[in-house]
């Protein structure tokens, strides 16, 4: 005996119909109202429903698809409780954070010991640039990429918001670094954007801003359709990792450029500043490699939750009315 249909006040999902018949239409009992496909599926998942209250006509493929998704959601919700953290992931994430914090600390030490520290209204304004870029486009950007590996069992939307916030903070800090270097150049009468470091830096920053804006509009607000998000997601992942690596490479170029400007030929004599900067460069490369390693381990990817997995498997069936057996 299937459970009773819920009253309209018990609907967990929004009243947003996807089509005019099928699951959200004339086969739904009258006391459900018209919750829309998403609301119907969310109620099925929440209620732990295991079978249809009545078999819809064979001609209504969307209804059969909806019932199939509902049953799959219930089965997956029972099978995929909080998945255990894969072995080795915690150690790699902890190591990445140790490297990242060390990168920030060594950058501050280099600027404090050999470049006079940082200040906004003096000749030390330039030093704001490397510190902000390392914190923003290296450390925070790397952490934002790891969010989906660390928070494996939290709600998808919560993880998205954290991912977007970390990228937002990284953008603000990097913007301060850019303003600082352009203001310093203007005060000193130096030329802008002539070096390979500056070209790569502007490219990385512009791509970062575009990536953040497109990702925010696709995945958070206002949000694109499921099919459009599915097609764009691989590109989003690819460009995210690529921009991160470009940012680290740009930081290495800037570090080398700063050493050559100040030390000149003394750089080859193992000056203490040059040695410390070389260590900083190795730490930057190490942080990037560890983050990339974590991202490329297939078994460490965030497992789809029951509702996400069922919706992704049968979305085409539900929206286009294909027969479930034809998938």
Coordinates of C-alpha atoms in Angstrom, one line a residue:
X1 CA 0.0 0.0 0.0
X2 CA 1.7 3.2 -1.1
X3 CA 1.8 6.1 1.4
X4 CA -0.9 8.8 1.2
X5 CA -0.1 11.9 -0.9
X6 CA 0.9 14.9 1.2
X7 CA -1.3 17.9 1.7
X8 CA -0.4 21.1 -0.3
X9 CA 1.0 22.6 2.9
X10 CA 3.6 19.8 3.1
X11 CA 5.2 20.3 -0.3
X12 CA 8.9 20.8 0.2
X13 CA 9.5 22.2 -3.3
X14 CA 8.4 25.4 -5.1
X15 CA 5.3 25.6 -7.3
X16 CA 7.1 25.8 -10.6
X17 CA 5.6 23.6 -13.3
X18 CA 8.0 22.3 -16.0
X19 CA 5.2 21.1 -18.3
X20 CA 1.4 20.9 -18.4
X21 CA 1.0 17.2 -17.9
X22 CA 2.7 14.1 -16.5
X23 CA 4.1 14.2 -13.0
X24 CA 3.2 17.8 -12.3
X25 CA -0.1 17.7 -14.2
X26 CA -3.2 15.6 -14.7
X27 CA -1.9 12.4 -13.1
X28 CA -1.1 14.1 -9.8
X29 CA -3.8 13.8 -7.1
X30 CA -5.9 16.9 -6.6
X31 CA -4.7 17.6 -3.0
X32 CA -1.1 18.0 -4.2
X33 CA -1.9 21.0 -6.4
X34 CA 0.7 21.8 -9.0
X35 CA 4.1 21.7 -7.2
X36 CA 6.1 21.5 -10.3
X37 CA 8.6 18.7 -11.3
X38 CA 11.3 19.8 -8.9
X39 CA 8.9 20.1 -5.9
X40 CA 7.4 16.7 -6.7
X41 CA 10.8 15.0 -6.8
X42 CA 11.9 16.7 -3.7
X43 CA 8.8 15.5 -1.9
X44 CA 9.4 12.0 -3.1
X45 CA 13.0 12.0 -1.9
X46 CA 12.0 13.5 1.5
X47 CA 9.1 11.2 2.1
X48 CA 11.1 8.0 1.2
X49 CA 8.4 7.0 -1.3
X50 CA 9.0 3.6 -2.9
X51 CA 6.4 3.3 -5.5
X52 CA 3.7 5.1 -7.5
X53 CA 0.2 5.5 -6.0
X54 CA -1.3 4.7 -9.3
X55 CA 0.2 3.6 -12.6
X56 CA -0.2 6.3 -15.2
X57 CA -1.2 5.6 -18.8
X58 CA 1.5 4.0 -20.9
X59 CA 1.3 6.8 -23.4
X60 CA 2.5 9.4 -20.9
X61 CA 6.3 8.9 -21.0
X62 CA 7.1 11.9 -18.8
X63 CA 5.0 10.4 -16.0
X64 CA 6.7 7.1 -16.2
X65 CA 10.1 8.9 -16.2
X66 CA 9.1 10.9 -13.2
X67 CA 8.1 7.8 -11.3
X68 CA 11.3 6.2 -12.3
X69 CA 13.3 9.1 -11.0
X70 CA 11.4 9.1 -7.8
X71 CA 12.1 5.5 -7.1
X72 CA 15.7 6.0 -8.0
X73 CA 16.0 8.9 -5.6
X74 CA 14.7 6.8 -2.8
X75 CA 17.0 4.0 -3.6
X76 CA 20.0 6.2 -3.8
X77 CA 19.2 8.1 -0.7
X78 CA 19.3 4.8 1.2
X79 CA 22.5 3.7 -0.4
X80 CA 24.5 6.9 -0.4
X81 CA 24.5 8.2 3.1
X82 CA 27.5 10.4 4.2
X83 CA 30.2 8.8 2.2
X84 CA 33.5 8.2 4.1
X85 CA 36.4 10.4 3.2
X86 CA 38.8 8.6 0.9
X87 CA 42.1 7.5 2.4
X88 CA 44.9 10.0 1.8
X89 CA 42.7 13.0 1.0
X90 CA 42.8 14.5 4.5
X91 CA 46.6 14.3 4.5
X92 CA 47.0 15.9 1.1
X93 CA 44.6 18.7 1.9
X94 CA 46.4 19.3 5.2
X95 CA 49.7 19.4 3.4
X96 CA 48.4 21.8 0.8
X97 CA 47.3 24.2 3.5
X98 CA 50.6 23.9 5.2
X99 CA 52.3 24.8 2.0
X100 CA 49.9 27.6 1.2
X101 CA 50.3 29.2 4.6
X102 CA 54.0 28.8 4.4
X103 CA 54.0 30.6 1.0
X104 CA 52.1 33.5 2.5
X105 CA 54.5 33.7 5.5
X106 CA 57.7 33.5 3.4
X107 CA 56.3 36.2 1.1
X108 CA 55.8 38.4 4.1
X109 CA 59.2 37.6 5.4
X110 CA 60.9 38.3 2.1
X111 CA 59.2 41.7 1.9
X112 CA 59.9 42.5 5.5
X113 CA 63.5 41.5 5.6
X114 CA 64.7 42.6 2.2
X115 CA 62.2 45.1 0.8
X116 CA 61.4 47.2 3.9
X117 CA 57.9 46.0 4.6
X118 CA 54.6 47.3 3.1
X119 CA 52.9 50.7 3.2
X120 CA 50.3 52.4 1.0
X121 CA 51.5 56.0 1.0
X122 CA 55.2 55.6 0.5
X123 CA 57.8 53.9 -1.8
X124 CA 56.8 50.7 -0.1
X125 CA 53.4 50.7 -1.9
X126 CA 54.8 48.4 -4.5
X127 CA 55.2 45.7 -1.9
X128 CA 51.5 45.5 -1.5
X129 CA 51.3 44.0 -4.9
X130 CA 53.2 40.7 -4.5
X131 CA 51.7 40.1 -1.1
X132 CA 48.1 40.6 -2.3
X133 CA 48.6 38.6 -5.4
X134 CA 50.0 35.6 -3.5
X135 CA 47.2 35.7 -0.9
X136 CA 44.4 36.2 -3.5
X137 CA 45.2 34.6 -6.8
X138 CA 47.4 31.8 -5.3
X139 CA 46.4 30.8 -1.8
X140 CA 42.7 31.7 -1.8
X141 CA 42.1 30.6 -5.4
X142 CA 43.7 27.2 -4.6
X143 CA 41.5 26.8 -1.5
X144 CA 38.4 27.7 -3.5
X145 CA 39.2 24.9 -6.0
X146 CA 39.5 22.4 -3.1
X147 CA 36.1 23.2 -1.6
X148 CA 34.4 20.4 -3.5
X149 CA 36.9 17.9 -2.3
X150 CA 36.9 19.0 1.3
X151 CA 33.1 19.4 1.8
X152 CA 32.0 16.2 0.3
X153 CA 28.7 15.5 2.1
X154 CA 27.3 19.0 2.6
X155 CA 24.4 20.4 0.6
X156 CA 25.5 21.3 -2.9
X157 CA 24.2 24.9 -2.7
X158 CA 26.1 25.5 0.6
X159 CA 29.3 24.2 -1.1
X160 CA 28.7 26.5 -4.1
X161 CA 28.3 29.5 -1.9
X162 CA 31.5 28.8 -0.1
X163 CA 33.3 28.2 -3.4
X164 CA 32.0 31.6 -4.8
X165 CA 32.8 33.5 -1.6
X166 CA 36.4 32.3 -1.5
X167 CA 36.8 33.4 -5.2
X168 CA 35.1 36.7 -4.4
X169 CA 37.6 37.4 -1.5
X170 CA 40.5 36.4 -3.8
X171 CA 39.2 38.8 -6.4
X172 CA 39.0 41.8 -4.0
X173 CA 42.5 41.1 -2.5
X174 CA 44.0 40.8 -6.0
X175 CA 42.3 44.0 -7.1
X176 CA 44.0 45.8 -4.3
X177 CA 47.3 44.4 -5.4
X178 CA 46.7 45.6 -9.0
X179 CA 45.7 49.1 -7.8
X180 CA 48.8 49.3 -5.7
X181 CA 51.3 48.5 -8.5
X182 CA 49.6 50.8 -11.0
X183 CA 49.5 53.7 -8.5
X184 CA 53.2 53.1 -7.6
X185 CA 54.2 53.1 -11.3
X186 CA 52.3 56.3 -11.8
X187 CA 54.0 58.0 -8.9
X188 CA 57.5 56.9 -10.1
X189 CA 56.8 57.6 -13.8
X190 CA 57.4 53.9 -14.7
X191 CA 56.0 52.3 -17.8
X192 CA 53.1 49.9 -17.4
X193 CA 52.4 46.5 -19.1
X194 CA 55.6 46.1 -21.0
X195 CA 57.0 42.8 -19.4
X196 CA 55.9 39.2 -19.9
X197 CA 55.0 39.1 -16.2
X198 CA 52.6 42.0 -16.6
X199 CA 51.0 40.6 -19.7
X200 CA 50.5 37.2 -18.0
X201 CA 49.2 38.9 -14.9
X202 CA 46.6 41.0 -16.7
X203 CA 45.5 37.9 -18.7
X204 CA 45.1 35.8 -15.5
X205 CA 43.2 38.6 -13.8
X206 CA 40.8 39.2 -16.7
X207 CA 40.2 35.5 -17.2
X208 CA 39.6 35.1 -13.4
X209 CA 37.0 37.9 -13.4
X210 CA 35.2 36.4 -16.4
X211 CA 35.3 32.9 -14.9
X212 CA 33.8 34.2 -11.7
X213 CA 31.0 36.2 -13.3
X214 CA 30.0 33.4 -15.6
X215 CA 30.2 30.8 -12.9
X216 CA 28.1 32.9 -10.5
X217 CA 25.4 33.6 -13.1
X218 CA 25.3 29.9 -14.3
X219 CA 25.4 28.1 -10.9
X220 CA 24.2 30.6 -8.3
X221 CA 22.2 33.5 -9.5
X222 CA 20.1 33.7 -11.5
X223 CA 21.2 30.2 -12.5
X224 CA 21.1 28.5 -15.9
X225 CA 19.0 25.5 -17.0
X226 CA 20.2 22.1 -15.9
X227 CA 21.2 21.1 -19.5
X228 CA 23.2 24.3 -20.0
X229 CA 25.0 24.0 -16.7
X230 CA 25.9 20.4 -17.5
X231 CA 27.4 21.4 -20.8
X232 CA 29.3 24.4 -19.3
X233 CA 30.6 22.6 -16.2
X234 CA 33.6 20.8 -17.9
X235 CA 34.7 24.2 -19.3
X236 CA 34.3 25.8 -15.9
X237 CA 36.5 23.1 -14.3
X238 CA 39.1 23.3 -17.0
X239 CA 39.4 27.1 -17.0
X240 CA 39.5 27.1 -13.2
X241 CA 42.5 24.9 -13.0
X242 CA 44.2 26.7 -16.0
X243 CA 43.7 30.1 -14.5
X244 CA 45.2 28.9 -11.2
X245 CA 48.3 27.5 -12.9
X246 CA 48.6 30.7 -14.9
X247 CA 48.4 32.7 -11.7
X248 CA 51.2 30.7 -10.1
X249 CA 53.4 30.9 -13.2
X250 CA 52.8 34.7 -13.3
X251 CA 53.9 34.9 -9.6
X252 CA 57.1 33.0 -10.4
X253 CA 57.8 35.4 -13.3
X254 CA 57.3 38.4 -11.1
X255 CA 59.5 37.0 -8.4
X256 CA 62.3 36.5 -10.9
X257 CA 61.8 39.9 -12.3
X258 CA 62.0 41.6 -8.9
X259 CA 65.2 39.7 -8.1
X260 CA 66.9 40.7 -11.3
X261 CA 65.9 44.4 -11.0
X262 CA 67.4 44.7 -7.5
X263 CA 70.3 42.1 -7.4
X264 CA 71.4 42.1 -11.0
X265 CA 74.6 40.1 -11.4
X266 CA 74.7 39.6 -7.6
X267 CA 71.9 37.1 -8.0
X268 CA 74.4 34.5 -9.2
X269 CA 76.5 34.9 -6.0
X270 CA 73.9 33.3 -3.8
X271 CA 72.8 36.4 -2.0
X272 CA 70.6 35.6 1.0
X273 CA 67.6 37.4 -0.6
X274 CA 68.0 35.4 -3.8
X275 CA 68.2 32.1 -1.8
X276 CA 65.0 33.0 0.2
X277 CA 63.2 34.0 -3.0
X278 CA 64.2 30.8 -4.7
X279 CA 62.8 28.8 -1.7
X280 CA 59.6 30.9 -2.1
X281 CA 59.5 29.9 -5.7
X282 CA 59.8 26.2 -4.9
X283 CA 57.0 26.6 -2.3
X284 CA 54.7 28.2 -4.9
X285 CA 55.3 25.4 -7.4
X286 CA 54.8 22.8 -4.6
X287 CA 51.5 24.3 -3.6
X288 CA 50.3 24.3 -7.2
X289 CA 51.3 20.7 -7.7
X290 CA 49.6 19.5 -4.6
X291 CA 46.4 21.3 -5.4
X292 CA 46.4 20.0 -8.9
X293 CA 47.1 16.5 -7.7
X294 CA 44.1 16.6 -5.4
X295 CA 41.9 17.9 -8.2
X296 CA 42.9 15.2 -10.7
X297 CA 42.3 12.2 -8.4
X298 CA 39.1 10.8 -9.7
X299 CA 38.2 8.9 -6.6
X300 CA 38.5 12.1 -4.5
X301 CA 35.8 13.9 -6.4
X302 CA 32.7 14.9 -4.5
X303 CA 30.2 12.1 -4.8
X304 CA 26.8 13.2 -6.1
X305 CA 24.0 13.2 -3.6
X306 CA 21.0 10.9 -4.2
X307 CA 18.7 13.7 -5.5
X308 CA 21.4 15.2 -7.7
X309 CA 22.4 11.9 -9.2
X310 CA 18.8 10.8 -10.0
X311 CA 17.9 14.2 -11.5
X312 CA 21.1 14.2 -13.7
X313 CA 20.5 10.7 -15.0
X314 CA 16.9 11.2 -16.0
X315 CA 16.7 14.9 -16.9
X316 CA 16.5 14.3 -20.6
X317 CA 13.7 11.8 -20.1
X318 CA 11.7 14.2 -18.0
X319 CA 12.1 17.3 -20.2
X320 CA 12.0 15.8 -23.6
X321 CA 9.5 13.0 -23.0
X322 CA 11.7 10.2 -24.2
X323 CA 10.8 6.7 -23.1
X324 CA 12.9 5.6 -20.1
X325 CA 13.6 2.4 -21.9
X326 CA 15.2 4.2 -24.7
X327 CA 17.9 5.9 -22.6

